Coordinates of C-alpha atoms in Angstrom, one line a residue:
Chain G
M1 CA -1.4 -12.7 45.3
P2 CA 2.0 -12.7 46.9
D3 CA 3.3 -13.9 43.5
T4 CA 2.0 -10.9 41.7
A5 CA 3.4 -8.6 44.4
A6 CA 6.8 -10.3 44.0
N7 CA 6.5 -9.9 40.2
I8 CA 5.8 -6.2 40.5
T9 CA 8.8 -5.5 42.7
E10 CA 10.9 -7.7 40.4
L11 CA 9.7 -5.6 37.4
A12 CA 10.3 -2.3 39.3
K13 CA 13.9 -3.5 40.0
I14 CA 14.5 -4.1 36.4
E15 CA 13.1 -0.7 35.4
R16 CA 15.3 1.0 38.0
S17 CA 18.6 -0.8 37.3
H18 CA 18.5 -0.6 33.5
G19 CA 17.6 2.2 31.2
Y20 CA 14.6 2.3 28.9
W21 CA 16.5 1.0 25.9
R22 CA 17.9 -1.9 27.9
S23 CA 14.4 -3.0 28.9
V24 CA 13.2 -2.6 25.3
W25 CA 16.1 -4.9 24.2
T26 CA 15.3 -7.5 26.9
R27 CA 11.6 -7.5 26.0
F28 CA 12.5 -7.8 22.3
L29 CA 14.8 -10.8 22.9
R30 CA 12.0 -12.6 24.6
D31 CA 9.9 -12.3 21.4
K32 CA 11.1 -15.4 19.4
V33 CA 9.2 -14.5 16.2
A34 CA 10.6 -11.0 16.2
V35 CA 14.1 -12.2 16.8
C36 CA 13.9 -14.7 13.9
A37 CA 12.5 -12.0 11.6
G38 CA 15.3 -9.7 12.7
L39 CA 17.9 -12.3 11.9
V40 CA 16.4 -12.9 8.4
A41 CA 16.3 -9.2 7.7
A42 CA 19.9 -8.8 8.9
G43 CA 20.8 -11.7 6.7
L44 CA 19.2 -10.1 3.6
V45 CA 21.1 -6.8 4.3
L46 CA 24.4 -8.7 4.7
M47 CA 23.7 -10.5 1.5
A48 CA 23.2 -7.2 -0.3
I49 CA 26.4 -5.7 1.1
F50 CA 28.6 -8.8 0.4
A51 CA 26.9 -9.7 -2.9
P52 CA 30.1 -9.7 -5.0
W53 CA 31.8 -12.1 -2.6
I54 CA 28.8 -14.5 -2.2
A55 CA 27.4 -14.6 -5.7
P56 CA 28.9 -17.5 -7.8
A57 CA 28.7 -15.7 -11.1
D58 CA 28.4 -12.2 -12.7
P59 CA 24.7 -11.2 -12.6
L60 CA 24.9 -9.5 -16.0
D61 CA 26.8 -12.1 -17.8
G62 CA 24.5 -14.4 -19.8
S63 CA 25.0 -17.2 -22.2
M64 CA 22.4 -17.8 -24.9
I65 CA 22.6 -21.6 -24.8
K66 CA 21.8 -21.6 -21.1
R67 CA 18.6 -19.6 -21.5
L68 CA 15.9 -20.7 -19.1
S69 CA 17.8 -23.6 -17.7
P70 CA 15.7 -25.3 -15.0
I71 CA 16.4 -25.1 -11.3
G72 CA 19.2 -27.6 -10.4
T73 CA 21.2 -27.3 -13.7
E74 CA 24.9 -27.9 -13.2
G75 CA 26.6 -24.6 -12.5
Y76 CA 23.2 -22.9 -12.2
P77 CA 21.8 -24.1 -8.9
L78 CA 18.6 -21.9 -9.3
G79 CA 18.6 -22.1 -13.1
A80 CA 19.2 -19.3 -15.6
D81 CA 16.9 -16.5 -16.7
E82 CA 15.6 -15.5 -20.1
L83 CA 19.0 -14.2 -21.1
G84 CA 20.9 -17.2 -19.7
R85 CA 22.1 -15.3 -16.6
D86 CA 22.7 -17.2 -13.3
M87 CA 19.5 -16.8 -11.2
L88 CA 21.2 -17.4 -7.9
S89 CA 23.6 -14.6 -8.5
R90 CA 20.9 -12.3 -9.8
L91 CA 18.8 -13.0 -6.7
I92 CA 21.7 -12.2 -4.5
Y93 CA 22.7 -9.0 -6.3
G94 CA 19.0 -8.1 -6.6
A95 CA 19.0 -7.6 -2.8
R96 CA 21.1 -4.4 -3.4
L97 CA 18.7 -2.4 -5.5
S98 CA 15.5 -4.0 -4.1
L99 CA 16.4 -3.1 -0.5
F100 CA 17.7 0.3 -1.5
M101 CA 14.5 1.1 -3.4
G102 CA 12.4 -0.2 -0.5
V103 CA 14.1 1.2 2.5
V104 CA 15.5 4.6 1.3
P105 CA 12.1 6.2 0.5
V106 CA 10.9 5.4 4.1
L107 CA 14.0 6.9 5.6
I108 CA 13.7 10.1 3.6
A109 CA 10.0 10.3 4.3
F110 CA 10.8 9.6 8.0
A111 CA 13.1 12.7 8.1
I112 CA 10.8 15.0 6.1
G113 CA 7.5 13.7 7.5
S114 CA 8.6 13.9 11.1
A115 CA 9.9 17.4 10.6
I116 CA 6.6 18.5 9.1
G117 CA 4.5 16.7 11.6
I118 CA 6.5 17.8 14.7
A119 CA 6.5 21.4 13.5
A120 CA 2.7 21.3 12.8
G121 CA 2.0 19.6 16.1
Y122 CA 4.2 21.9 18.2
L123 CA 3.1 25.1 16.6
G124 CA -0.6 24.2 16.4
G125 CA -3.1 26.8 15.3
W126 CA -3.4 27.8 11.7
V127 CA 0.0 26.4 10.8
N128 CA -1.2 23.0 11.8
T129 CA -4.5 23.4 10.0
I130 CA -3.0 24.4 6.7
T131 CA -0.2 21.8 6.8
M132 CA -2.4 18.9 7.7
R133 CA -5.2 19.9 5.2
T134 CA -2.6 20.1 2.4
L135 CA -1.3 16.6 3.4
D136 CA -4.9 15.3 3.4
V137 CA -5.0 15.9 -0.3
L138 CA -2.1 13.4 -0.9
Y139 CA -3.7 11.2 1.7
A140 CA -6.9 11.1 -0.4
F141 CA -5.1 8.9 -3.0
P142 CA -4.7 5.1 -2.4
S143 CA -0.9 4.7 -2.0
V144 CA -0.5 2.3 -4.9
L145 CA -2.3 4.8 -7.2
L146 CA -0.3 7.8 -6.0
A147 CA 3.0 6.0 -6.5
I148 CA 2.1 4.9 -10.0
A149 CA 0.6 8.3 -10.9
I150 CA 3.8 10.1 -10.0
S151 CA 6.3 7.7 -11.4
G152 CA 4.1 7.1 -14.4
A153 CA 4.2 10.9 -15.1
L154 CA 8.0 11.2 -14.4
G155 CA 8.9 8.1 -16.4
A156 CA 11.1 5.1 -15.5
G157 CA 14.3 5.5 -13.5
I158 CA 15.6 4.8 -10.0
L159 CA 15.5 8.4 -8.9
N160 CA 11.9 8.9 -10.1
G161 CA 10.9 5.7 -8.3
L162 CA 12.5 6.9 -5.1
L163 CA 10.9 10.3 -5.4
S164 CA 7.4 8.9 -6.0
L165 CA 7.6 6.5 -3.1
T166 CA 8.9 9.2 -0.8
V167 CA 6.0 11.4 -1.6
V168 CA 3.6 8.5 -0.9
F169 CA 5.1 8.0 2.6
I170 CA 5.4 11.6 3.8
P171 CA 1.7 12.2 4.6
P172 CA 1.1 9.1 6.8
I173 CA 4.4 9.7 8.7
A174 CA 3.6 13.4 9.1
R175 CA 0.1 12.5 10.4
V176 CA 1.5 10.2 13.1
A177 CA 4.2 12.7 14.0
E178 CA 1.6 15.5 14.3
S179 CA -0.7 13.5 16.6
V180 CA 2.1 12.3 18.9
T181 CA 3.6 15.8 19.1
T182 CA 0.2 17.3 19.8
S183 CA -0.3 15.0 22.8
V184 CA 3.2 15.6 24.1
R185 CA 2.9 19.3 23.8
K186 CA 0.0 19.4 26.3
L187 CA 2.1 17.7 29.0
E188 CA 3.1 19.7 32.1
Y189 CA 6.8 19.6 31.7
I190 CA 6.6 21.4 28.4
E191 CA 4.5 24.1 30.0
A192 CA 7.2 24.2 32.8
A193 CA 9.9 24.6 30.2
Q194 CA 7.9 27.3 28.4
A195 CA 7.4 29.1 31.7
S196 CA 11.1 29.0 32.5
G197 CA 11.8 30.9 29.2
A198 CA 13.2 28.2 27.0
S199 CA 12.8 28.9 23.2
S200 CA 10.6 26.8 21.0
F201 CA 13.7 25.3 19.3
Q202 CA 15.2 24.4 22.6
I203 CA 12.0 22.8 23.9
V204 CA 11.5 20.8 20.7
R205 CA 15.1 19.6 20.7
Q206 CA 15.4 18.7 24.4
H207 CA 11.9 17.7 25.5
V208 CA 9.8 16.9 22.5
L209 CA 12.2 14.9 20.1
G210 CA 13.2 12.3 22.7
N211 CA 9.5 11.5 23.4
V212 CA 8.1 11.5 19.9
L213 CA 10.9 10.1 17.6
G214 CA 10.5 6.5 19.1
P215 CA 6.8 6.1 18.2
I216 CA 7.3 7.8 14.8
F217 CA 10.3 5.5 14.0
V218 CA 8.3 2.4 14.9
Y219 CA 5.5 3.5 12.6
A220 CA 8.0 4.2 9.9
T221 CA 9.5 0.7 10.2
S222 CA 6.1 -0.8 9.6
L223 CA 6.0 1.0 6.3
I224 CA 9.2 -0.7 5.0
S225 CA 7.3 -3.8 4.2
V226 CA 4.7 -1.9 2.1
S227 CA 7.5 0.1 0.5
M228 CA 9.3 -3.1 -0.5
I229 CA 6.2 -4.4 -2.2
L230 CA 5.4 -1.1 -3.9
A231 CA 9.0 -0.5 -5.1
A232 CA 9.3 -3.9 -6.6
G233 CA 5.7 -3.4 -8.0
L234 CA 6.9 -0.2 -9.8
S235 CA 9.7 -2.1 -11.4
F236 CA 7.3 -4.9 -12.2
L237 CA 5.3 -2.4 -14.2
G238 CA 8.3 -1.2 -16.1
L239 CA 8.7 1.9 -13.9
G240 CA 11.5 2.3 -11.4
V241 CA 14.6 0.2 -12.1
S242 CA 15.3 -0.5 -15.8
P243 CA 17.1 -3.5 -17.4
P244 CA 19.6 -5.0 -17.3
N245 CA 19.9 -4.3 -13.6
A246 CA 19.2 -7.1 -11.1
E247 CA 16.1 -6.1 -9.1
W248 CA 13.5 -8.6 -7.9
G249 CA 10.4 -6.7 -9.3
L250 CA 12.1 -6.2 -12.6
M251 CA 13.2 -9.8 -12.7
L252 CA 9.5 -10.9 -12.1
N253 CA 8.5 -8.6 -15.0
T254 CA 11.0 -10.0 -17.5
L255 CA 10.5 -13.6 -16.5
R256 CA 6.7 -13.3 -16.7
N257 CA 6.8 -14.4 -20.4
A258 CA 8.7 -17.6 -19.4
I259 CA 5.9 -18.7 -17.1
Y260 CA 4.8 -21.5 -19.4
V261 CA 8.4 -22.7 -20.0
Q262 CA 9.9 -22.6 -16.5
P263 CA 7.0 -21.6 -14.2
W264 CA 8.7 -22.0 -10.8
L265 CA 11.9 -20.3 -12.0
A266 CA 9.8 -17.3 -13.0
A267 CA 8.3 -17.2 -9.5
L268 CA 11.7 -17.1 -7.6
P269 CA 12.2 -13.3 -7.4
G270 CA 8.8 -13.0 -5.8
V271 CA 9.9 -15.3 -3.0
M272 CA 12.7 -12.9 -2.1
I273 CA 10.3 -9.9 -2.1
F274 CA 7.9 -11.9 0.1
L275 CA 10.6 -13.0 2.5
T276 CA 11.9 -9.4 2.8
S277 CA 8.5 -7.9 3.3
I278 CA 7.3 -10.4 5.9
S279 CA 10.5 -10.3 7.9
F280 CA 10.5 -6.5 8.1
N281 CA 6.8 -6.6 9.0
M282 CA 7.3 -9.0 11.9
L283 CA 10.4 -7.2 13.0
S284 CA 8.5 -4.0 13.2
D285 CA 5.6 -5.7 15.1
G286 CA 8.1 -7.0 17.6
L287 CA 9.8 -3.6 17.9
R288 CA 6.4 -2.0 18.5
S289 CA 5.4 -4.3 21.4
A290 CA 8.9 -4.1 22.9
M291 CA 8.8 -0.4 22.9
D292 CA 5.2 -0.6 24.1
V293 CA 3.9 1.9 21.4
K294 CA 0.1 1.9 21.2
Q295 CA -1.4 2.2 17.8
Chain V
M1 CA -27.1 14.0 11.6
L2 CA -27.9 16.3 8.7
S3 CA -25.5 18.9 9.9
F4 CA -22.8 16.2 10.2
V5 CA -23.4 15.1 6.6
L6 CA -23.3 18.7 5.4
R7 CA -20.1 19.4 7.3
R8 CA -18.5 16.2 6.0
V9 CA -19.5 17.1 2.4
L10 CA -18.1 20.6 2.8
Y11 CA -14.9 19.2 4.1
T12 CA -14.6 16.9 1.1
L13 CA -14.9 19.7 -1.5
P14 CA -11.5 21.3 -0.9
I15 CA -10.0 17.8 -0.9
M16 CA -11.5 17.1 -4.3
L17 CA -10.1 20.4 -5.6
G18 CA -6.7 19.5 -4.2
V19 CA -6.9 16.0 -5.8
S20 CA -7.8 17.5 -9.2
L21 CA -4.9 20.0 -8.8
V22 CA -2.5 17.0 -8.2
C23 CA -3.9 15.2 -11.3
F24 CA -3.5 18.4 -13.4
A25 CA 0.1 18.8 -12.2
L26 CA 0.9 15.2 -13.3
V27 CA 1.1 16.2 -16.9
H28 CA 3.3 19.2 -16.1
I29 CA 5.8 17.4 -13.8
S30 CA 6.6 15.0 -16.6
P31 CA 9.7 15.8 -18.5
G32 CA 9.7 16.7 -22.2
D33 CA 7.1 17.9 -24.5
P34 CA 3.7 16.3 -23.9
L35 CA 3.1 16.2 -27.7
V36 CA 6.3 14.4 -28.6
S37 CA 4.5 11.1 -29.0
I38 CA 2.1 12.3 -31.7
L39 CA 4.1 14.7 -33.7
P40 CA 6.6 13.5 -36.3
P41 CA 10.1 14.4 -35.2
D42 CA 10.5 16.7 -38.2
A43 CA 7.3 18.6 -37.5
S44 CA 7.4 22.3 -38.5
V45 CA 7.4 25.0 -35.8
E46 CA 3.9 26.1 -37.0
L47 CA 2.5 22.7 -36.7
Q48 CA 3.9 22.4 -33.2
E49 CA 2.4 25.7 -32.2
Q50 CA -0.9 24.8 -33.8
M51 CA -1.1 21.5 -31.8
M52 CA 0.0 23.3 -28.6
A53 CA -3.0 25.6 -29.2
I54 CA -5.4 22.8 -29.8
Y55 CA -4.4 21.0 -26.6
G56 CA -4.2 24.3 -24.8
F57 CA -0.6 23.9 -23.7
D58 CA 0.2 27.5 -24.8
R59 CA -1.7 29.2 -22.0
S60 CA -0.7 30.0 -18.4
Y61 CA -0.9 27.2 -15.8
P62 CA -3.9 28.7 -13.8
E63 CA -5.8 29.3 -17.1
Q64 CA -5.0 25.7 -18.2
F65 CA -6.1 24.3 -14.9
L66 CA -9.5 26.2 -14.8
R67 CA -10.2 25.2 -18.5
W68 CA -9.3 21.6 -17.7
L69 CA -11.3 21.5 -14.5
G70 CA -14.3 23.1 -16.3
L71 CA -14.2 20.5 -19.0
A72 CA -13.7 17.6 -16.5
L73 CA -16.8 18.7 -14.6
Q74 CA -18.7 18.4 -17.8
G75 CA -17.3 14.9 -18.3
D76 CA -14.7 15.8 -20.9
L77 CA -11.3 14.5 -19.9
G78 CA -9.6 15.3 -23.2
N79 CA -8.5 12.9 -25.9
S80 CA -6.0 10.1 -25.6
I81 CA -2.8 11.1 -27.4
A82 CA -2.1 7.6 -28.6
T83 CA -5.6 6.7 -29.9
G84 CA -7.2 10.0 -30.3
R85 CA -10.4 8.7 -28.6
P86 CA -12.0 10.6 -25.7
V87 CA -10.4 9.6 -22.4
A88 CA -13.7 9.7 -20.6
S89 CA -15.3 6.9 -22.6
E90 CA -12.2 4.7 -22.4
V91 CA -12.1 5.2 -18.6
F92 CA -15.9 4.6 -18.3
N93 CA -15.6 1.3 -20.2
A94 CA -12.7 0.2 -18.0
V95 CA -14.2 1.2 -14.7
G96 CA -17.0 -1.3 -15.0
N97 CA -14.5 -4.2 -15.4
T98 CA -12.4 -3.0 -12.5
L99 CA -15.6 -2.7 -10.3
I100 CA -16.6 -6.2 -11.1
L101 CA -13.1 -7.4 -10.0
A102 CA -12.8 -5.2 -7.0
I103 CA -16.2 -5.8 -5.6
T104 CA -15.9 -9.6 -6.0
A105 CA -12.5 -9.5 -4.3
T106 CA -13.8 -7.3 -1.5
I107 CA -16.7 -9.7 -0.8
I108 CA -14.5 -12.8 -0.8
G109 CA -11.9 -11.0 1.4
F110 CA -14.5 -9.7 3.8
V111 CA -16.4 -13.0 4.2
L112 CA -13.2 -15.0 4.8
G113 CA -11.4 -12.3 6.7
G114 CA -14.4 -11.6 8.9
L115 CA -14.8 -15.3 9.6
F116 CA -11.1 -15.8 10.5
G117 CA -11.0 -12.7 12.6
F118 CA -14.2 -13.5 14.4
V119 CA -13.2 -17.0 15.3
A120 CA -9.7 -15.8 16.3
G121 CA -11.1 -13.1 18.5
Y122 CA -13.8 -15.3 20.0
F123 CA -11.3 -18.1 20.9
R124 CA -8.4 -15.9 21.8
D125 CA -4.9 -17.5 22.1
S126 CA -6.1 -20.8 20.7
W127 CA -4.4 -22.5 17.8
I128 CA -7.0 -21.1 15.5
D129 CA -6.2 -17.6 16.7
K130 CA -2.5 -18.1 16.0
L131 CA -3.4 -19.5 12.5
A132 CA -5.6 -16.5 11.8
T133 CA -2.9 -14.1 13.0
A134 CA -0.4 -15.8 10.7
I135 CA -2.7 -15.6 7.8
S136 CA -3.3 -11.9 8.3
V137 CA 0.5 -11.2 8.5
I138 CA 1.0 -13.2 5.3
G139 CA -1.9 -11.4 3.7
V140 CA -0.4 -7.9 4.3
S141 CA 3.2 -8.9 3.5
V142 CA 2.7 -10.9 0.3
P143 CA 3.5 -9.1 -3.0
H144 CA 0.0 -9.7 -4.5
Y145 CA 1.3 -9.4 -8.1
W146 CA 3.6 -12.3 -7.4
L147 CA 0.8 -14.2 -5.7
G148 CA -1.1 -13.7 -8.9
M149 CA 1.7 -15.3 -10.9
V150 CA 1.9 -18.2 -8.5
M151 CA -1.9 -18.7 -8.8
V152 CA -1.5 -18.8 -12.6
I153 CA 1.4 -21.3 -12.3
I154 CA -0.6 -23.6 -10.1
F155 CA -4.1 -23.4 -11.6
S156 CA -3.4 -22.5 -15.3
V157 CA 0.0 -23.9 -16.1
E158 CA 0.2 -27.0 -13.9
L159 CA -3.4 -28.0 -13.3
R160 CA -5.0 -26.4 -16.4
W161 CA -8.2 -25.8 -14.5
L162 CA -8.7 -22.1 -15.1
P163 CA -7.7 -19.5 -17.8
A164 CA -4.7 -17.4 -17.0
T165 CA -5.5 -14.0 -18.7
G166 CA -8.3 -11.9 -20.1
A167 CA -11.9 -11.4 -19.1
G168 CA -13.7 -13.8 -21.3
P169 CA -13.4 -16.4 -24.1
G170 CA -11.7 -15.2 -27.3
G171 CA -10.7 -11.9 -25.8
S172 CA -14.3 -10.8 -25.4
S173 CA -14.5 -7.5 -23.4
Q174 CA -18.2 -7.5 -22.8
W175 CA -18.8 -8.9 -19.4
V176 CA -21.6 -11.5 -18.9
W177 CA -22.4 -13.3 -15.6
D178 CA -22.1 -16.8 -16.9
W179 CA -19.6 -19.6 -16.2
E180 CA -17.8 -19.0 -19.4
H181 CA -16.8 -15.5 -18.2
M182 CA -16.8 -16.2 -14.5
Q183 CA -14.0 -18.7 -14.7
Y184 CA -11.8 -15.8 -15.9
L185 CA -12.7 -13.8 -12.8
I186 CA -11.8 -16.5 -10.2
L187 CA -8.0 -16.2 -10.2
P188 CA -7.7 -12.4 -10.2
A189 CA -10.5 -12.0 -7.7
V190 CA -9.1 -14.6 -5.2
T191 CA -5.6 -13.1 -5.6
M192 CA -6.9 -9.6 -4.9
S193 CA -9.1 -10.7 -2.0
V194 CA -5.9 -11.6 0.0
I195 CA -5.2 -7.9 0.5
P196 CA -8.4 -7.0 2.4
M197 CA -8.6 -10.5 4.0
G198 CA -5.6 -9.9 6.2
I199 CA -6.7 -6.4 7.2
V200 CA -10.3 -7.4 7.8
A201 CA -9.2 -10.4 9.9
R202 CA -6.9 -8.3 12.0
T203 CA -9.6 -5.6 12.6
V204 CA -12.4 -8.0 13.4
R205 CA -10.2 -10.0 15.7
A206 CA -9.3 -6.9 17.7
L207 CA -12.9 -5.7 17.7
V208 CA -14.4 -9.0 18.9
A209 CA -11.8 -9.4 21.6
D210 CA -12.4 -5.9 22.7
I211 CA -16.2 -6.2 22.8
L212 CA -16.0 -9.5 24.7
Q213 CA -14.1 -7.7 27.5
Q214 CA -16.7 -5.0 27.9
E215 CA -19.0 -5.0 30.8
F216 CA -22.2 -5.4 28.9
V217 CA -21.1 -8.8 27.7
S218 CA -20.6 -10.1 31.3
G219 CA -23.9 -8.5 32.1
L220 CA -25.6 -10.4 29.3
R221 CA -23.9 -13.6 30.4
A222 CA -25.0 -13.0 34.0
K223 CA -28.5 -12.4 32.8
G224 CA -28.4 -16.0 31.6
L225 CA -28.1 -15.3 27.9
L226 CA -26.7 -18.2 25.9
D227 CA -23.5 -17.9 23.9
R228 CA -25.6 -17.6 20.7
G229 CA -27.4 -14.5 22.2
V230 CA -24.1 -13.0 23.2
L231 CA -22.8 -13.6 19.7
A232 CA -25.6 -11.6 18.2
H233 CA -24.7 -8.6 20.4
V234 CA -21.1 -8.9 19.5
I235 CA -21.9 -8.9 15.8
K236 CA -24.2 -5.9 16.2
N237 CA -21.4 -4.0 17.9
A238 CA -18.6 -5.0 15.5
A239 CA -20.6 -4.5 12.3
P240 CA -20.2 -0.7 11.8
T241 CA -16.5 -0.7 12.1
A242 CA -16.1 -3.9 10.0
L243 CA -18.3 -2.4 7.3
A244 CA -16.3 0.8 7.3
V245 CA -13.1 -1.2 6.8
M246 CA -14.7 -3.0 4.0
G247 CA -15.7 0.2 2.2
L248 CA -12.2 1.6 2.5
Q249 CA -10.7 -1.6 1.3
L250 CA -12.9 -1.5 -1.8
G251 CA -11.5 2.0 -2.4
Y252 CA -7.9 0.8 -2.0
L253 CA -8.6 -2.2 -4.4
L254 CA -10.1 0.1 -7.0
G255 CA -7.0 2.3 -6.9
G256 CA -4.5 -0.5 -6.4
S257 CA -5.8 -3.0 -9.0
I258 CA -3.2 -2.0 -11.6
L259 CA -0.7 -4.6 -10.6
I260 CA -3.1 -7.5 -10.5
E261 CA -4.9 -6.4 -13.7
T262 CA -1.4 -6.3 -15.4
V263 CA -0.7 -9.9 -14.3
F264 CA -4.1 -11.2 -15.5
S265 CA -4.5 -8.8 -18.5
W266 CA -7.8 -7.9 -17.0
P267 CA -9.3 -5.1 -19.2
G268 CA -9.9 -2.6 -16.4
T269 CA -8.6 0.8 -15.3
G270 CA -5.3 -0.7 -14.1
F271 CA -4.7 -2.2 -17.6
L272 CA -5.6 1.3 -19.1
L273 CA -3.0 2.9 -16.7
G274 CA -0.4 0.3 -17.8
Q275 CA -1.1 1.3 -21.4
A276 CA -0.9 5.0 -20.6
I277 CA 2.4 4.5 -18.9
F278 CA 3.8 2.3 -21.6
Q279 CA 2.8 4.7 -24.4
R280 CA 3.5 7.9 -22.3
D281 CA -0.1 8.9 -23.0
L282 CA -0.4 11.6 -20.4
P283 CA -4.1 12.7 -20.8
L284 CA -5.1 9.0 -20.4
L285 CA -2.9 8.7 -17.3
Q286 CA -4.3 11.9 -15.9
G287 CA -8.0 11.1 -16.6
T288 CA -7.8 7.5 -15.2
I289 CA -6.0 8.7 -12.0
L290 CA -8.5 11.5 -11.6
V291 CA -11.5 9.2 -11.9
L292 CA -10.0 6.6 -9.5
A293 CA -9.0 9.1 -6.9
M294 CA -12.4 10.8 -7.0
F295 CA -14.0 7.3 -6.5
F296 CA -11.8 6.9 -3.5
V297 CA -12.7 10.3 -2.0
I298 CA -16.4 9.8 -2.5
L299 CA -16.3 6.3 -1.1
N300 CA -14.5 7.6 2.0
L301 CA -17.3 10.1 2.4
L302 CA -20.0 7.5 2.0
V303 CA -18.3 5.2 4.4
D304 CA -17.9 7.9 7.0
V305 CA -21.6 8.9 6.7
A306 CA -22.8 5.3 6.8
Q307 CA -20.7 4.4 9.8
T308 CA -21.8 7.4 11.7
S309 CA -25.5 6.7 11.0
L310 CA -25.0 3.1 12.1
D311 CA -23.1 4.0 15.2
P312 CA -24.3 7.3 16.7
R313 CA -21.6 7.3 19.3
L314 CA -19.2 8.5 16.5
Q315 CA -21.1 11.7 15.9
R316 CA -19.0 14.4 17.3
G317 CA -20.4 17.8 18.5

């Protein structure tokens, strides 16, 4: 028992001496898996940024005699694709479009979805009912189907892909934002602020945002992994990014026919998608437990 | 209970209307003339107008929507622009194949995921728990279309044990439950089962761990009930939620099968969607999406009703 008591005072001390974010950071660093995932994710982002300096060759420059060279060919450490382009360079450059297509829709949906959800949650009443029921319609589609339906109708292209994925992620984020805001709105200090004559805008800005953005953000980060898989999936179907761009989903698509010639070469882009998706997934899990967000 | 079912059905009707409105809008958000793929480029203005009138594209949007909805309710989803055949019959043929695949995958995923999750939740923090957690994280993070390719590489290209594509010998599209056909089902179904497996494992693990901590379990133990008896109680308490998750997962698989069907050339709705996208056949795209989304909405409704009747605690006021 004295042990526990000592622990509690110890914890209390930590809470008092540092801020909330400091303690989140300390807890996050203690989570080995999350830290590793974070390092891998950071490595992938750095790889995307510095692709021109890291990649040994031009990702668009192919040589017909090198077509489908196996892994380990001289000058082509990971082989060459169906047009004789260096796989390693294409995988490195591919991080740029793949991460862009996976992360940006979640960021946009985070901005729009939180705005919708916070407004609906704070205003309540019929505004809430109408907004949430409208979103329920989009929620009624399985996410893969909705993404494919919209980008299938709009046609291939990076912008159309981004747009369709953003539409897919707005309803779930708005739902979370709405439920978090509704629970915060009922707290006493909001009532106190209202009683003291603060305007709705002021209350939302000063009292609501700080308390709801954290949980919404953690939820949004958990969607990045899904978004990566979906974005690459769109390109895999021939929607989203179009050739000759280097993007992992599209590379899987064009290498699929080579599966009987160079099977493992054809599977390489998928390893990158998997690695990205799983590292973002575990990073988000670690963030959630460090911030102590209940789901 | 009856009033709950009635309320739940009434709540679903506007959702269905909204879903059909979204499907209707799909054709109209697409850029360009929807008839461009069937008309010759040098078609006369009269011919264009005539075709517009046949397909009803010359009327106002609300008028078009009501006409389209009315026909859809009678089972007429229009004609495919590429083949000229009725969309409804094409979708109807494909839905059967998708159901075979999705149901098999759901069963495999549910059995394995439930087993993993149960053992993990029962022996919490043991190595088997850690393994199950790892499997469930991998299950939700793996790009399943890539997993499909890897399965083909291992079992078709390298080992030559199973066929890689199609749904039967010699490209047969009539499904029969014999070994000849079933060996075509194994790879896509196992690949697809990984999606619900992770989620089911995660849910069941949390459920079981939660139930074991409740007072009635220690009560049962204090009463002298053996582990096996306690187990039965845990299963009884976890079953409704687990079944609900399974139902929803089946819905997701029906809608999300397109990527896996593409990898394995499985002749289902996903394959049909792929074709519709490739040929820019908008009526086919619209009809397939509508049918799949409606399946999902109705399945949600059924799951909700079934779960509530199994677990009366869920029935709210």
